[in-house]
XYZ file of C-alpha atoms in Angstrom:
300
model
C -10.267 6.563 -15.027
C -7.580 4.904 -17.119
C -5.509 2.462 -15.068
C -1.981 3.784 -15.455
C -0.430 0.488 -14.394
C -2.292 -1.418 -17.086
C -1.314 1.285 -19.546
C 2.355 0.814 -18.716
C 2.094 -2.917 -19.257
C 0.237 -2.488 -22.533
C 2.990 -0.163 -23.677
C 5.530 -2.806 -22.700
C 3.692 -5.410 -24.786
C 4.069 -3.156 -27.836
C 7.860 -3.092 -27.432
C 10.033 -5.536 -29.407
C 10.010 -8.979 -27.830
C 12.948 -11.220 -27.013
C 13.096 -14.993 -26.671
C 13.714 -15.034 -22.908
C 12.383 -12.054 -21.036
C 11.865 -10.794 -17.494
C 9.034 -8.404 -16.650
C 8.479 -6.555 -13.372
C 4.912 -7.232 -12.215
C 5.000 -5.537 -8.816
C 7.333 -3.359 -6.757
C 5.705 -2.685 -3.364
C 6.217 -4.122 0.104
C 3.777 -6.830 1.233
C 0.893 -4.462 1.973
C 0.943 -2.801 -1.450
C 0.184 0.828 -2.223
C -2.114 2.222 -0.979
C -1.861 0.206 2.205
C -4.827 -0.778 4.334
C -5.997 1.896 6.812
C -3.782 4.622 5.360
C -6.767 6.797 4.604
C -4.915 9.848 3.318
C -2.757 8.069 0.727
C -3.192 9.877 -2.616
C -3.206 6.515 -4.389
C -6.788 5.911 -3.234
C -7.913 8.649 -5.612
C -5.247 8.268 -8.306
C -4.844 4.835 -9.905
C -1.537 5.938 -11.396
C -0.016 6.052 -7.914
C -0.993 2.502 -6.993
C 1.769 -0.076 -6.688
C 1.300 -3.829 -6.707
C 3.165 -6.167 -4.371
C 6.641 -7.253 -5.426
C 6.754 -9.861 -8.195
C 8.728 -10.769 -11.295
C 7.626 -12.761 -14.309
C 9.898 -14.631 -16.709
C 8.900 -15.791 -20.180
C 10.720 -18.282 -22.429
C 9.031 -17.846 -25.790
C 11.049 -20.583 -27.475
C 9.892 -23.099 -24.886
C 6.372 -21.653 -24.623
C 6.644 -21.313 -20.839
C 6.376 -18.592 -18.214
C 7.208 -18.386 -14.540
C 6.102 -16.216 -11.635
C 8.330 -15.112 -8.777
C 6.175 -14.686 -5.645
C 2.463 -15.411 -5.288
C 1.298 -12.054 -3.958
C -2.067 -10.620 -2.878
C -2.094 -9.167 -6.428
C -1.794 -12.641 -7.990
C -4.891 -12.248 -10.198
C -3.735 -9.206 -12.123
C -0.097 -10.255 -12.157
C -0.865 -13.662 -13.679
C -3.215 -11.980 -16.160
C -0.490 -9.582 -17.292
C 2.155 -12.306 -17.457
C -0.113 -14.555 -19.525
C -1.015 -11.648 -21.812
C 2.641 -10.926 -22.530
C 3.437 -14.622 -23.034
C 0.269 -15.181 -25.109
C -0.586 -18.141 -22.884
C -3.310 -19.043 -20.403
C -3.703 -21.071 -17.245
C -1.399 -21.464 -14.270
C 2.282 -20.588 -14.610
C 4.773 -23.317 -15.476
C 6.385 -22.546 -12.138
C 5.909 -20.279 -9.125
C 9.010 -19.437 -7.085
C 8.529 -18.356 -3.466
C 11.083 -16.515 -1.356
C 9.478 -16.918 2.076
C 6.405 -17.155 4.297
C 5.484 -13.487 4.772
C 2.068 -12.445 3.552
C 3.084 -10.515 0.457
C 5.081 -13.395 -0.970
C 2.926 -16.527 -0.878
C -0.723 -15.821 0.028
C -1.732 -15.484 -3.628
C -1.473 -19.272 -3.776
C -5.017 -19.349 -2.393
C -6.327 -18.416 -5.834
C -5.001 -21.690 -7.246
C -7.466 -23.567 -5.033
C -10.763 -25.176 -5.957
C -12.721 -22.106 -4.783
C -11.109 -20.092 -7.565
C -8.798 -21.319 -10.369
C -8.723 -24.986 -9.333
C -5.302 -25.396 -10.888
C -3.913 -28.819 -11.747
C -0.544 -29.489 -10.129
C 0.939 -26.030 -10.633
C 4.648 -26.378 -9.771
C 5.612 -24.332 -6.698
C 9.363 -24.026 -6.055
C 10.870 -23.140 -2.679
C 13.558 -24.040 -0.183
C 12.774 -26.998 2.164
C 11.322 -25.187 5.210
C 8.961 -23.167 3.024
C 7.748 -26.320 1.277
C 7.197 -28.019 4.627
C 5.253 -24.998 5.895
C 2.855 -25.244 2.947
C 2.554 -29.019 3.291
C 1.901 -28.938 7.039
C -0.354 -25.919 7.632
C -3.897 -25.086 6.593
C -5.263 -23.814 4.347
C -2.148 -24.353 2.210
C -2.002 -28.106 2.827
C -5.365 -28.386 1.053
C -3.725 -27.115 -2.114
C -1.280 -30.010 -1.794
C -3.932 -32.636 -0.974
C -6.193 -31.539 -3.816
C -3.165 -31.451 -6.119
C -3.760 -27.827 -7.039
C -0.037 -27.305 -6.480
C 2.952 -29.611 -6.848
C 5.712 -28.718 -4.388
C 9.191 -28.677 -5.922
C 11.816 -28.537 -3.177
C 14.927 -26.603 -4.131
C 18.274 -26.998 -2.445
C 20.304 -23.862 -1.835
C 23.004 -23.190 -4.434
C 21.739 -25.965 -6.757
C 20.615 -24.717 -10.160
C 17.252 -25.902 -11.501
C 17.175 -26.047 -15.299
C 13.701 -24.965 -16.417
C 14.337 -24.915 -20.170
C 17.494 -25.134 -22.323
C 17.686 -21.321 -22.112
C 16.638 -20.680 -18.517
C 17.681 -21.734 -15.043
C 17.055 -20.649 -11.445
C 19.267 -21.029 -8.394
C 17.995 -20.395 -4.847
C 20.222 -19.145 -2.052
C 19.400 -18.404 1.570
C 19.514 -14.874 3.012
C 19.087 -13.718 6.624
C 15.524 -12.571 7.302
C 12.883 -13.195 9.965
C 12.010 -16.875 9.807
C 8.907 -17.277 11.948
C 7.713 -20.079 9.657
C 10.399 -20.675 7.034
C 13.777 -19.655 5.727
C 14.110 -16.814 3.200
C 15.452 -17.315 -0.298
C 16.869 -15.064 -2.930
C 17.005 -16.216 -6.541
C 19.471 -16.083 -9.388
C 17.701 -16.204 -12.747
C 20.019 -16.948 -15.642
C 19.113 -16.676 -19.304
C 21.195 -17.208 -22.429
C 22.828 -13.768 -22.228
C 22.726 -12.453 -18.668
C 21.759 -13.220 -15.083
C 19.447 -11.433 -12.675
C 19.418 -11.542 -8.867
C 16.183 -11.112 -6.900
C 16.484 -10.266 -3.172
C 13.235 -8.528 -2.152
C 13.747 -9.141 1.587
C 16.882 -9.322 3.710
C 17.623 -8.119 7.236
C 21.031 -6.506 6.819
C 23.845 -6.850 4.303
C 26.345 -7.292 7.150
C 24.463 -10.319 8.515
C 24.791 -12.251 5.249
C 27.756 -14.567 4.808
C 27.932 -13.461 1.164
C 29.159 -10.012 0.155
C 26.535 -8.096 -1.787
C 29.429 -6.380 -3.588
C 30.433 -9.756 -5.039
C 26.860 -10.545 -6.063
C 26.575 -7.268 -7.954
C 29.972 -7.772 -9.588
C 29.002 -11.234 -10.852
C 25.508 -10.483 -12.225
C 24.195 -7.969 -14.721
C 21.023 -6.897 -12.862
C 20.373 -7.079 -9.118
C 16.925 -6.319 -7.662
C 17.459 -5.506 -3.978
C 15.377 -4.814 -0.881
C 14.298 -1.163 -0.753
C 11.674 -1.365 1.979
C 12.768 1.905 3.601
C 14.671 4.865 2.200
C 16.388 5.915 5.442
C 16.041 5.891 9.228
C 13.752 8.934 9.327
C 10.829 7.315 7.547
C 8.626 6.232 10.447
C 8.213 9.076 12.968
C 7.876 7.844 16.514
C 9.337 4.409 15.720
C 12.765 3.101 16.649
C 13.804 2.084 13.168
C 17.013 0.504 14.422
C 14.773 -2.340 15.601
C 13.308 -2.783 12.111
C 15.660 -4.680 9.786
C 16.069 -4.138 6.029
C 19.010 -2.312 4.448
C 17.972 1.275 3.756
C 18.166 2.571 0.201
C 20.502 5.329 1.401
C 22.737 2.743 3.101
C 22.981 0.577 -0.022
C 23.810 3.603 -2.160
C 26.544 4.649 0.276
C 27.953 1.117 0.192
C 28.330 1.268 -3.590
C 29.009 4.960 -4.054
C 32.697 4.469 -4.885
C 31.969 1.707 -7.384
C 32.123 2.499 -11.121
C 28.955 3.763 -12.780
C 28.661 0.482 -14.694
C 28.382 -1.369 -11.377
C 25.995 1.071 -9.681
C 23.510 0.956 -12.556
C 23.114 -2.804 -12.071
C 21.293 -2.200 -8.781
C 17.520 -1.774 -9.049
C 15.603 -0.991 -5.875
C 12.393 -2.975 -5.327
C 9.937 -3.952 -2.523
C 9.430 -0.397 -1.297
C 7.093 0.355 1.582
C 4.151 2.744 1.148
C 6.143 5.230 3.250
C 9.185 5.127 0.961
C 9.233 8.273 -1.203
C 10.885 6.475 -4.140
C 7.409 5.128 -4.902
C 6.772 8.577 -6.420
C 8.580 9.037 -9.722
C 8.887 12.814 -9.203
C 10.103 12.769 -5.592
C 13.407 14.308 -4.529
C 14.503 10.890 -3.253
C 13.823 9.283 -6.633
C 15.858 11.975 -8.337
C 18.666 11.428 -5.823
C 18.761 7.676 -6.516
C 18.926 8.245 -10.269
C 21.471 11.052 -9.996
C 23.775 8.787 -7.997
C 23.689 6.223 -10.790
C 21.300 3.631 -9.350
C 17.924 2.503 -10.706
C 14.446 1.969 -9.290
C 12.305 -0.944 -10.439
C 8.982 0.107 -11.956
C 6.034 -2.024 -13.013
C 6.114 -2.952 -16.672
C 9.912 -2.877 -16.809
C 11.288 -5.529 -19.175
C 14.700 -7.143 -19.476
C 15.931 -9.464 -22.219
C 17.732 -12.365 -20.586
């Protein structure tokens, strides 16, 4: 069976290239789609319905560099696709981590000596996340063996990666069992992109999401759940994450030009926007918002 995800990325490669480019490498919540032990998910039988765990890639063709946002359980295929589009090989020139939940950092294991045996791959994160990796096995082995080189970012301080590309981390409220949670601003020569795959609630953040959307051209936001009816038998009020429906309501009175900046990402296997033909997907698009899909490309 033809892998529809690979087909989408191959189609993206055939599109005109730009000097600094972002590509969506994954869109699903930490467990991916299909998720473990969900036996009746149609994605087991249909590769075209599979969704990889949330990740972005950024390529600077002038500098000959590429960067990965999140080291997910799908790290192997995501790095392969990023390298194919950048026409490069080896470890990324930087890996940016938002936080210490399984879908966002566990792919680092493949940089170890049992697999890739990378040489000092730069890994960028806020301080608590870096300390978690440095102080806990098996991740500390990656540090000791110099498979990774921890680059500690300070919130709100821009890191210049190339003359055309910079990244700024900022902290967002989200469960911090082991580390804080970051969002990232990625700025290229022409526009800036925000990446917030996980946050508890917009109201708990000391920054207004309305201001973030107004100040940046593209904003990838947490879309773990569509609404409060998604998990029968569960009290969803006890499960944080802004619902897609809630975020749309928050921005519904904004101009169309503002609404179209929002791209929903990090959707759970239960979220019907994973299906491109679902009524919920059509509702999101009809209301002027967008849904991130694998293979999507943006010239920065």
